PDB file of C-alpha atoms in Angstrom:
ATOM      1  CA  MET A  12     -27.196 -10.478  -3.615  1.00  0.00           C
ATOM      2  CA  ASN A  13     -27.383  -6.690  -3.977  1.00  0.00           C
ATOM      3  CA  ASN A  14     -25.727  -4.431  -1.430  1.00  0.00           C
ATOM      4  CA  LYS A  15     -27.779  -1.284  -0.958  1.00  0.00           C
ATOM      5  CA  SER A  16     -26.051   1.763   0.483  1.00  0.00           C
ATOM      6  CA  ALA A  17     -27.523   4.769   2.270  1.00  0.00           C
ATOM      7  CA  SER A  18     -24.825   7.032   0.853  1.00  0.00           C
ATOM      8  CA  PRO A  19     -26.389   9.873  -1.168  1.00  0.00           C
ATOM      9  CA  LYS A  20     -23.558   9.443  -3.677  1.00  0.00           C
ATOM     10  CA  ALA A  21     -24.004   5.699  -4.091  1.00  0.00           C
ATOM     11  CA  GLY A  22     -24.455   4.695  -7.721  1.00  0.00           C
ATOM     12  CA  LYS A  23     -23.454   8.172  -8.891  1.00  0.00           C
ATOM     13  CA  VAL A  24     -20.290   9.672 -10.322  1.00  0.00           C
ATOM     14  CA  ILE A  25     -18.323  11.650  -7.728  1.00  0.00           C
ATOM     15  CA  ARG A  26     -16.320  14.738  -8.606  1.00  0.00           C
ATOM     16  CA  CYS A  27     -13.227  15.243  -6.471  1.00  0.00           C
ATOM     17  CA  LYS A  28      -9.599  16.360  -6.610  1.00  0.00           C
ATOM     18  CA  ALA A  29      -6.635  14.132  -7.394  1.00  0.00           C
ATOM     19  CA  ALA A  30      -2.879  14.454  -7.910  1.00  0.00           C
ATOM     20  CA  ILE A  31      -2.236  13.278 -11.480  1.00  0.00           C
ATOM     21  CA  CYS A  32       1.013  12.322 -13.173  1.00  0.00           C
ATOM     22  CA  ARG A  33       0.949  13.401 -16.813  1.00  0.00           C
ATOM     23  CA  ILE A  34       4.682  13.571 -17.558  1.00  0.00           C
ATOM     24  CA  PRO A  35       7.213  11.265 -15.836  1.00  0.00           C
ATOM     25  CA  GLY A  36       9.427  13.150 -13.396  1.00  0.00           C
ATOM     26  CA  LYS A  37       7.403  16.343 -13.648  1.00  0.00           C
ATOM     27  CA  PRO A  38       5.354  17.712 -10.705  1.00  0.00           C
ATOM     28  CA  LEU A  39       2.003  16.046 -10.151  1.00  0.00           C
ATOM     29  CA  VAL A  40      -0.962  18.185 -11.157  1.00  0.00           C
ATOM     30  CA  ILE A  41      -3.923  18.711  -8.824  1.00  0.00           C
ATOM     31  CA  GLU A  42      -7.063  18.462 -10.936  1.00  0.00           C
ATOM     32  CA  GLU A  43     -10.756  17.818 -10.539  1.00  0.00           C
ATOM     33  CA  ILE A  44     -11.709  14.356 -11.789  1.00  0.00           C
ATOM     34  CA  GLU A  45     -14.714  12.068 -11.936  1.00  0.00           C
ATOM     35  CA  VAL A  46     -14.785   8.781 -10.032  1.00  0.00           C
ATOM     36  CA  GLU A  47     -17.323   6.240 -11.225  1.00  0.00           C
ATOM     37  CA  PRO A  48     -19.401   4.136  -8.813  1.00  0.00           C
ATOM     38  CA  PRO A  49     -18.103   0.659  -7.949  1.00  0.00           C
ATOM     39  CA  LYS A  50     -19.090  -2.283 -10.135  1.00  0.00           C
ATOM     40  CA  ALA A  51     -19.596  -5.848  -8.899  1.00  0.00           C
ATOM     41  CA  TRP A  52     -16.969  -6.943  -6.331  1.00  0.00           C
ATOM     42  CA  GLU A  53     -15.680  -3.369  -6.019  1.00  0.00           C
ATOM     43  CA  VAL A  54     -15.572  -0.800  -3.219  1.00  0.00           C
ATOM     44  CA  ARG A  55     -15.458   2.987  -3.490  1.00  0.00           C
ATOM     45  CA  ILE A  56     -13.349   4.478  -0.713  1.00  0.00           C
ATOM     46  CA  LYS A  57     -12.996   8.004   0.611  1.00  0.00           C
ATOM     47  CA  ILE A  58      -9.273   8.398   1.300  1.00  0.00           C
ATOM     48  CA  LEU A  59      -8.653   9.837   4.778  1.00  0.00           C
ATOM     49  CA  CYS A  60      -4.865   9.630   4.915  1.00  0.00           C
ATOM     50  CA  THR A  61      -2.185   8.593   2.437  1.00  0.00           C
ATOM     51  CA  SER A  62       1.589   8.513   2.590  1.00  0.00           C
ATOM     52  CA  LEU A  63       4.338   8.591  -0.028  1.00  0.00           C
ATOM     53  CA  CYS A  64       6.185   5.323  -0.622  1.00  0.00           C
ATOM     54  CA  HIS A  65       9.520   5.226  -2.433  1.00  0.00           C
ATOM     55  CA  SER A  66       7.892   2.947  -5.012  1.00  0.00           C
ATOM     56  CA  ASP A  67       5.610   5.828  -5.994  1.00  0.00           C
ATOM     57  CA  VAL A  68       8.676   8.014  -6.531  1.00  0.00           C
ATOM     58  CA  THR A  69      10.470   5.286  -8.488  1.00  0.00           C
ATOM     59  CA  PHE A  70       7.592   4.806 -10.906  1.00  0.00           C
ATOM     60  CA  TRP A  71       7.029   8.566 -11.106  1.00  0.00           C
ATOM     61  CA  LYS A  72      10.622   8.930 -12.314  1.00  0.00           C
ATOM     62  CA  SER A  73       9.837   6.195 -14.869  1.00  0.00           C
ATOM     63  CA  SER A  74      13.187   4.465 -14.862  1.00  0.00           C
ATOM     64  CA  THR A  75      13.861   2.385 -17.974  1.00  0.00           C
ATOM     65  CA  ASP A  76      14.032  -0.922 -16.071  1.00  0.00           C
ATOM     66  CA  LEU A  77      10.409  -0.625 -14.929  1.00  0.00           C
ATOM     67  CA  PRO A  78       7.244  -1.555 -16.823  1.00  0.00           C
ATOM     68  CA  LYS A  79       6.025   1.416 -18.817  1.00  0.00           C
ATOM     69  CA  LEU A  80       2.972   2.975 -17.179  1.00  0.00           C
ATOM     70  CA  PRO A  81       0.114   4.348 -19.257  1.00  0.00           C
ATOM     71  CA  LEU A  82      -0.426   8.048 -18.634  1.00  0.00           C
ATOM     72  CA  PRO A  83      -2.066   9.965 -17.103  1.00  0.00           C
ATOM     73  CA  VAL A  84      -2.016   7.961 -13.880  1.00  0.00           C
ATOM     74  CA  ILE A  85      -2.879   8.485 -10.213  1.00  0.00           C
ATOM     75  CA  PHE A  86      -0.127   7.202  -7.919  1.00  0.00           C
ATOM     76  CA  GLY A  87      -0.327   6.274  -4.248  1.00  0.00           C
ATOM     77  CA  HIS A  88      -0.703   2.895  -2.540  1.00  0.00           C
ATOM     78  CA  GLU A  89      -0.194   3.478   1.199  1.00  0.00           C
ATOM     79  CA  ALA A  90      -3.495   4.710   2.580  1.00  0.00           C
ATOM     80  CA  VAL A  91      -6.443   4.325   4.892  1.00  0.00           C
ATOM     81  CA  GLY A  92     -10.003   5.296   4.112  1.00  0.00           C
ATOM     82  CA  VAL A  93     -13.681   4.832   4.820  1.00  0.00           C
ATOM     83  CA  VAL A  94     -16.082   2.877   2.615  1.00  0.00           C
ATOM     84  CA  GLU A  95     -18.385   5.261   0.743  1.00  0.00           C
ATOM     85  CA  SER A  96     -20.332   2.615  -1.181  1.00  0.00           C
ATOM     86  CA  VAL A  97     -20.003  -0.972  -2.384  1.00  0.00           C
ATOM     87  CA  GLY A  98     -20.846  -2.828  -5.554  1.00  0.00           C
ATOM     88  CA  GLU A  99     -22.865  -5.964  -6.077  1.00  0.00           C
ATOM     89  CA  TYR A 100     -21.736  -9.156  -4.282  1.00  0.00           C
ATOM     90  CA  VAL A 101     -19.580  -7.270  -1.732  1.00  0.00           C
ATOM     91  CA  GLU A 102     -20.339  -8.630   1.732  1.00  0.00           C
ATOM     92  CA  GLU A 103     -16.981  -8.266   3.479  1.00  0.00           C
ATOM     93  CA  VAL A 104     -17.320  -4.534   4.156  1.00  0.00           C
ATOM     94  CA  LYS A 105     -20.122  -1.987   4.300  1.00  0.00           C
ATOM     95  CA  GLU A 106     -20.572   1.770   4.170  1.00  0.00           C
ATOM     96  CA  ARG A 107     -18.602   3.714   6.825  1.00  0.00           C
ATOM     97  CA  ASP A 108     -16.224   0.819   7.604  1.00  0.00           C
ATOM     98  CA  LEU A 109     -12.610   1.906   8.090  1.00  0.00           C
ATOM     99  CA  VAL A 110     -10.453   0.005   5.600  1.00  0.00           C
ATOM    100  CA  LEU A 111      -6.959  -0.384   4.214  1.00  0.00           C
ATOM    101  CA  PRO A 112      -6.624  -0.653   0.429  1.00  0.00           C
ATOM    102  CA  ILE A 113      -3.765  -3.114  -0.190  1.00  0.00           C
ATOM    103  CA  PHE A 114      -1.834  -3.670  -3.414  1.00  0.00           C
ATOM    104  CA  GLN A 115      -1.236  -7.403  -2.762  1.00  0.00           C
ATOM    105  CA  ARG A 116      -4.557  -9.105  -3.426  1.00  0.00           C
ATOM    106  CA  ASP A 117      -6.062 -11.811  -1.234  1.00  0.00           C
ATOM    107  CA  CYS A 118      -9.076 -13.703  -2.567  1.00  0.00           C
ATOM    108  CA  GLY A 119      -9.221 -15.769   0.632  1.00  0.00           C
ATOM    109  CA  GLU A 120     -10.214 -18.848  -1.351  1.00  0.00           C
ATOM    110  CA  CYS A 121      -7.262 -20.208  -3.329  1.00  0.00           C
ATOM    111  CA  ARG A 122      -4.581 -22.519  -1.958  1.00  0.00           C
ATOM    112  CA  ASP A 123      -1.938 -19.793  -1.868  1.00  0.00           C
ATOM    113  CA  CYS A 124      -4.083 -17.199  -0.099  1.00  0.00           C
ATOM    114  CA  LYS A 125      -4.987 -19.782   2.539  1.00  0.00           C
ATOM    115  CA  SER A 126      -1.377 -20.880   2.982  1.00  0.00           C
ATOM    116  CA  SER A 127       0.976 -19.388   5.572  1.00  0.00           C
ATOM    117  CA  LYS A 128       3.847 -19.894   3.118  1.00  0.00           C
ATOM    118  CA  SER A 129       2.621 -17.693   0.290  1.00  0.00           C
ATOM    119  CA  ASN A 130       0.800 -14.419  -0.289  1.00  0.00           C
ATOM    120  CA  THR A 131       0.605 -14.592  -4.065  1.00  0.00           C
ATOM    121  CA  CYS A 132      -2.996 -15.156  -5.124  1.00  0.00           C
ATOM    122  CA  SER A 133      -3.165 -17.992  -7.657  1.00  0.00           C
ATOM    123  CA  LYS A 134      -6.865 -17.521  -8.419  1.00  0.00           C
ATOM    124  CA  PHE A 135      -6.421 -14.106 -10.036  1.00  0.00           C
ATOM    125  CA  GLY A 136      -2.781 -14.433 -11.066  1.00  0.00           C
ATOM    126  CA  ARG A 137       0.271 -12.255 -10.582  1.00  0.00           C
ATOM    127  CA  GLY A 138       1.096  -8.856 -11.992  1.00  0.00           C
ATOM    128  CA  TYR A 139      -0.348  -5.405 -11.541  1.00  0.00           C
ATOM    129  CA  ARG A 140      -2.609  -4.193 -14.284  1.00  0.00           C
ATOM    130  CA  PRO A 141      -2.931  -0.459 -14.924  1.00  0.00           C
ATOM    131  CA  ASN A 142      -6.681  -0.459 -14.239  1.00  0.00           C
ATOM    132  CA  MET A 143      -9.294  -2.537 -12.393  1.00  0.00           C
ATOM    133  CA  PRO A 144      -8.131  -6.168 -12.185  1.00  0.00           C
ATOM    134  CA  ARG A 145     -11.313  -7.946 -13.283  1.00  0.00           C
ATOM    135  CA  ASP A 146     -12.314  -6.082 -16.449  1.00  0.00           C
ATOM    136  CA  GLY A 147      -9.257  -3.922 -17.189  1.00  0.00           C
ATOM    137  CA  THR A 148     -11.219  -0.671 -17.281  1.00  0.00           C
ATOM    138  CA  SER A 149     -10.659   2.512 -15.275  1.00  0.00           C
ATOM    139  CA  ARG A 150     -12.998   4.178 -12.778  1.00  0.00           C
ATOM    140  CA  PHE A 151     -11.271   7.558 -13.197  1.00  0.00           C
ATOM    141  CA  ARG A 152     -12.121  10.143 -15.843  1.00  0.00           C
ATOM    142  CA  GLU A 153     -11.065  13.658 -16.676  1.00  0.00           C
ATOM    143  CA  LEU A 154     -13.941  16.139 -16.758  1.00  0.00           C
ATOM    144  CA  LYS A 155     -13.767  16.035 -20.543  1.00  0.00           C
ATOM    145  CA  GLY A 156     -14.202  12.254 -20.427  1.00  0.00           C
ATOM    146  CA  ASP A 157     -10.675  10.951 -21.099  1.00  0.00           C
ATOM    147  CA  VAL A 158      -9.421   7.976 -19.056  1.00  0.00           C
ATOM    148  CA  ILE A 159      -7.039   8.351 -16.109  1.00  0.00           C
ATOM    149  CA  HIS A 160      -5.282   5.111 -15.132  1.00  0.00           C
ATOM    150  CA  HIS A 161      -4.965   3.276 -11.806  1.00  0.00           C
ATOM    151  CA  PHE A 162      -1.707   2.394 -10.034  1.00  0.00           C
ATOM    152  CA  LEU A 163      -0.934  -0.809  -8.081  1.00  0.00           C
ATOM    153  CA  ASN A 164      -4.658  -1.561  -7.713  1.00  0.00           C
ATOM    154  CA  ILE A 165      -5.141   1.369  -5.326  1.00  0.00           C
ATOM    155  CA  SER A 166      -4.396   4.956  -6.531  1.00  0.00           C
ATOM    156  CA  SER A 167      -4.639   6.800  -3.214  1.00  0.00           C
ATOM    157  CA  PHE A 168      -3.510  10.283  -4.327  1.00  0.00           C
ATOM    158  CA  THR A 169      -7.166  11.175  -4.799  1.00  0.00           C
ATOM    159  CA  GLU A 170     -10.031  12.028  -2.504  1.00  0.00           C
ATOM    160  CA  TYR A 171     -11.985   8.983  -3.720  1.00  0.00           C
ATOM    161  CA  THR A 172     -10.809   5.754  -5.299  1.00  0.00           C
ATOM    162  CA  VAL A 173     -12.335   2.438  -6.372  1.00  0.00           C
ATOM    163  CA  VAL A 174     -10.679  -0.822  -5.313  1.00  0.00           C
ATOM    164  CA  ASP A 175     -11.482  -4.490  -5.919  1.00  0.00           C
ATOM    165  CA  ILE A 176     -12.730  -6.226  -2.770  1.00  0.00           C
ATOM    166  CA  THR A 177      -9.731  -8.584  -2.896  1.00  0.00           C
ATOM    167  CA  HIS A 178      -7.586  -5.493  -2.203  1.00  0.00           C
ATOM    168  CA  VAL A 179      -9.515  -4.282   0.855  1.00  0.00           C
ATOM    169  CA  VAL A 180      -8.985  -5.098   4.546  1.00  0.00           C
ATOM    170  CA  LYS A 181     -11.313  -3.893   7.282  1.00  0.00           C
ATOM    171  CA  ILE A 182      -9.565  -2.551  10.402  1.00  0.00           C
ATOM    172  CA  THR A 183     -10.521  -1.340  13.864  1.00  0.00           C
ATOM    173  CA  PRO A 184     -11.494   2.345  13.981  1.00  0.00           C
ATOM    174  CA  HIS A 185      -9.221   2.925  16.988  1.00  0.00           C
ATOM    175  CA  ILE A 186      -5.934   2.989  15.015  1.00  0.00           C
ATOM    176  CA  PRO A 187      -4.610   6.548  14.391  1.00  0.00           C
ATOM    177  CA  LEU A 188      -4.971   7.281  10.679  1.00  0.00           C
ATOM    178  CA  GLY A 189      -1.362   8.450  10.245  1.00  0.00           C
ATOM    179  CA  ILE A 190      -0.156   5.081  11.501  1.00  0.00           C
ATOM    180  CA  ALA A 191      -2.822   2.961   9.833  1.00  0.00           C
ATOM    181  CA  CYS A 192      -1.892   4.138   6.333  1.00  0.00           C
ATOM    182  CA  LEU A 193       1.656   2.767   6.783  1.00  0.00           C
ATOM    183  CA  LEU A 194       0.325  -0.748   7.400  1.00  0.00           C
ATOM    184  CA  THR A 195      -0.567  -1.222   3.740  1.00  0.00           C
ATOM    185  CA  CYS A 196       3.025  -1.331   2.486  1.00  0.00           C
ATOM    186  CA  GLY A 197       6.045  -0.213   4.536  1.00  0.00           C
ATOM    187  CA  VAL A 198       5.159  -1.829   7.853  1.00  0.00           C
ATOM    188  CA  SER A 199       3.732  -5.037   6.400  1.00  0.00           C
ATOM    189  CA  THR A 200       6.749  -5.376   4.095  1.00  0.00           C
ATOM    190  CA  GLY A 201       9.240  -5.027   6.938  1.00  0.00           C
ATOM    191  CA  VAL A 202       7.449  -7.103   9.537  1.00  0.00           C
ATOM    192  CA  GLY A 203       6.681  -9.739   6.915  1.00  0.00           C
ATOM    193  CA  ALA A 204      10.338  -9.891   5.856  1.00  0.00           C
ATOM    194  CA  ALA A 205      11.364 -10.876   9.382  1.00  0.00           C
ATOM    195  CA  TRP A 206       8.316 -12.894  10.314  1.00  0.00           C
ATOM    196  CA  LYS A 207       7.484 -14.708   7.097  1.00  0.00           C
ATOM    197  CA  VAL A 208      10.390 -14.525   4.628  1.00  0.00           C
ATOM    198  CA  ALA A 209      13.426 -14.805   6.914  1.00  0.00           C
ATOM    199  CA  GLY A 210      11.546 -16.712   9.596  1.00  0.00           C
ATOM    200  CA  VAL A 211      13.553 -15.137  12.429  1.00  0.00           C
ATOM    201  CA  GLU A 212      13.868 -17.646  15.252  1.00  0.00           C
ATOM    202  CA  VAL A 213      13.906 -17.174  19.024  1.00  0.00           C
ATOM    203  CA  GLY A 214      17.368 -16.160  20.260  1.00  0.00           C
ATOM    204  CA  SER A 215      18.778 -15.389  16.810  1.00  0.00           C
ATOM    205  CA  THR A 216      20.885 -12.389  15.732  1.00  0.00           C
ATOM    206  CA  VAL A 217      19.534 -10.082  13.042  1.00  0.00           C
ATOM    207  CA  ALA A 218      21.313  -7.303  11.126  1.00  0.00           C
ATOM    208  CA  ILE A 219      19.256  -4.635   9.369  1.00  0.00           C
ATOM    209  CA  PHE A 220      20.885  -2.368   6.771  1.00  0.00           C
ATOM    210  CA  GLY A 221      19.017   0.932   6.628  1.00  0.00           C
ATOM    211  CA  LEU A 222      16.616   2.099   9.322  1.00  0.00           C
ATOM    212  CA  GLY A 223      13.921   3.769   7.283  1.00  0.00           C
ATOM    213  CA  ALA A 224      10.261   2.822   7.604  1.00  0.00           C
ATOM    214  CA  VAL A 225      10.805  -0.676   6.196  1.00  0.00           C
ATOM    215  CA  GLY A 226      14.001  -1.269   8.195  1.00  0.00           C
ATOM    216  CA  LEU A 227      12.352  -0.261  11.467  1.00  0.00           C
ATOM    217  CA  ALA A 228       9.445  -2.544  10.632  1.00  0.00           C
ATOM    218  CA  VAL A 229      11.941  -5.395  10.117  1.00  0.00           C
ATOM    219  CA  ALA A 230      13.263  -4.659  13.614  1.00  0.00           C
ATOM    220  CA  GLU A 231       9.748  -4.840  15.005  1.00  0.00           C
ATOM    221  CA  GLY A 232       9.191  -8.168  13.253  1.00  0.00           C
ATOM    222  CA  ALA A 233      12.451  -9.530  14.660  1.00  0.00           C
ATOM    223  CA  ARG A 234      11.497  -8.292  18.142  1.00  0.00           C
ATOM    224  CA  LEU A 235       8.098  -9.972  17.912  1.00  0.00           C
ATOM    225  CA  ASN A 236       9.882 -13.207  16.967  1.00  0.00           C
ATOM    226  CA  ARG A 237      12.092 -12.756  20.060  1.00  0.00           C
ATOM    227  CA  ALA A 238      15.483 -12.313  18.407  1.00  0.00           C
ATOM    228  CA  SER A 239      18.156 -11.827  21.095  1.00  0.00           C
ATOM    229  CA  LYS A 240      20.273  -9.285  19.194  1.00  0.00           C
ATOM    230  CA  ILE A 241      18.975  -6.868  16.581  1.00  0.00           C
ATOM    231  CA  ILE A 242      21.723  -4.810  14.930  1.00  0.00           C
ATOM    232  CA  GLY A 243      20.787  -1.637  13.101  1.00  0.00           C
ATOM    233  CA  VAL A 244      23.162  -0.376  10.396  1.00  0.00           C
ATOM    234  CA  ASP A 245      22.691   3.216   9.265  1.00  0.00           C
ATOM    235  CA  ILE A 246      24.802   6.305   8.549  1.00  0.00           C
ATOM    236  CA  ASN A 247      22.394   8.488  10.564  1.00  0.00           C
ATOM    237  CA  PRO A 248      23.283   8.167  14.281  1.00  0.00           C
ATOM    238  CA  GLU A 249      19.895   9.551  15.310  1.00  0.00           C
ATOM    239  CA  LYS A 250      18.309   6.377  13.979  1.00  0.00           C
ATOM    240  CA  PHE A 251      19.701   4.412  16.940  1.00  0.00           C
ATOM    241  CA  GLU A 252      17.494   6.189  19.483  1.00  0.00           C
ATOM    242  CA  ILE A 253      14.497   5.780  17.210  1.00  0.00           C
ATOM    243  CA  GLY A 254      15.401   2.157  16.546  1.00  0.00           C
ATOM    244  CA  LYS A 255      15.488   1.280  20.248  1.00  0.00           C
ATOM    245  CA  LYS A 256      11.728   1.766  20.332  1.00  0.00           C
ATOM    246  CA  PHE A 257      11.401  -0.963  17.694  1.00  0.00           C
ATOM    247  CA  GLY A 258      13.773  -3.460  19.274  1.00  0.00           C
ATOM    248  CA  ILE A 259      17.221  -2.392  17.998  1.00  0.00           C
ATOM    249  CA  THR A 260      19.787  -3.547  20.587  1.00  0.00           C
ATOM    250  CA  ASP A 261      23.026  -2.532  18.830  1.00  0.00           C
ATOM    251  CA  PHE A 262      23.962   0.095  16.273  1.00  0.00           C
ATOM    252  CA  ILE A 263      26.695   0.395  13.643  1.00  0.00           C
ATOM    253  CA  ASN A 264      27.435   3.553  11.676  1.00  0.00           C
ATOM    254  CA  PRO A 265      29.454   2.522   8.568  1.00  0.00           C
ATOM    255  CA  ALA A 266      30.776   6.091   8.301  1.00  0.00           C
ATOM    256  CA  THR A 267      32.669   5.667  11.590  1.00  0.00           C
ATOM    257  CA  CYS A 268      34.048   2.166  10.994  1.00  0.00           C
ATOM    258  CA  GLY A 269      37.332   3.337   9.495  1.00  0.00           C
ATOM    259  CA  ASP A 270      39.020   0.529   7.571  1.00  0.00           C
ATOM    260  CA  LYS A 271      36.756  -2.123   9.030  1.00  0.00           C
ATOM    261  CA  THR A 272      33.768  -3.556   7.281  1.00  0.00           C
ATOM    262  CA  VAL A 273      30.464  -3.741   9.120  1.00  0.00           C
ATOM    263  CA  SER A 274      30.961  -7.470   9.716  1.00  0.00           C
ATOM    264  CA  GLN A 275      34.314  -6.782  11.407  1.00  0.00           C
ATOM    265  CA  VAL A 276      32.933  -4.405  14.030  1.00  0.00           C
ATOM    266  CA  ASN A 277      32.941  -5.809  17.562  1.00  0.00           C
ATOM    267  CA  LEU A 278      29.745  -5.161  19.500  1.00  0.00           C
TER     268      LEU A 278
END
């Protein structure tokens, strides 16, 4: 089945700006690039809002214990966007749908994707390839024609990106964009840690070390699972007031514990 789009850019190369990493640890360079149209089972997305995850920074610094990334590369994997056009066989989304590009793929067909106990797709395998997952090629080009590589199946530090349909989730258009973009990594990681991985039970006590975006999302997951006590541990006392909005009931600042360890503090 062919999916025809009314977009005037459908089937054509789009020129847009992107933040490109050419040298690890050096400032990203804003350049004009070319983004190819989506192939079969692919979606081209206009990025509306993207955030910076610590994983982007970690890979940008290119620490020696990480897989070596081919350069140049476009980072970014927390984002929200609108579908510009779709490739052949894509039926899940259509032009102008608001979507989240997600780095953890979900084919929706295999045993693991259907299971509530796993989110690792067994149909397409594990691992994050530097380009499109099905054919290993890139949809990004420099104006002179050289390849620019993808990152974590998304690459959101660009005005347009191309993502495999197994990495796209349609969402309601009523979610504020600045919040929606966090759902693709930080929020889902934290809520999932409490809800799925730890399996927080009703009436349980939960301690969370670090109340950044992921930590606060863990608190929200614990609250949703009706934990009776949710302890936030952070050296920033201002995080307690913020944390209360996400379910934090008690707060410990390790910097004020004196000779006691966190586990020795009476609440």
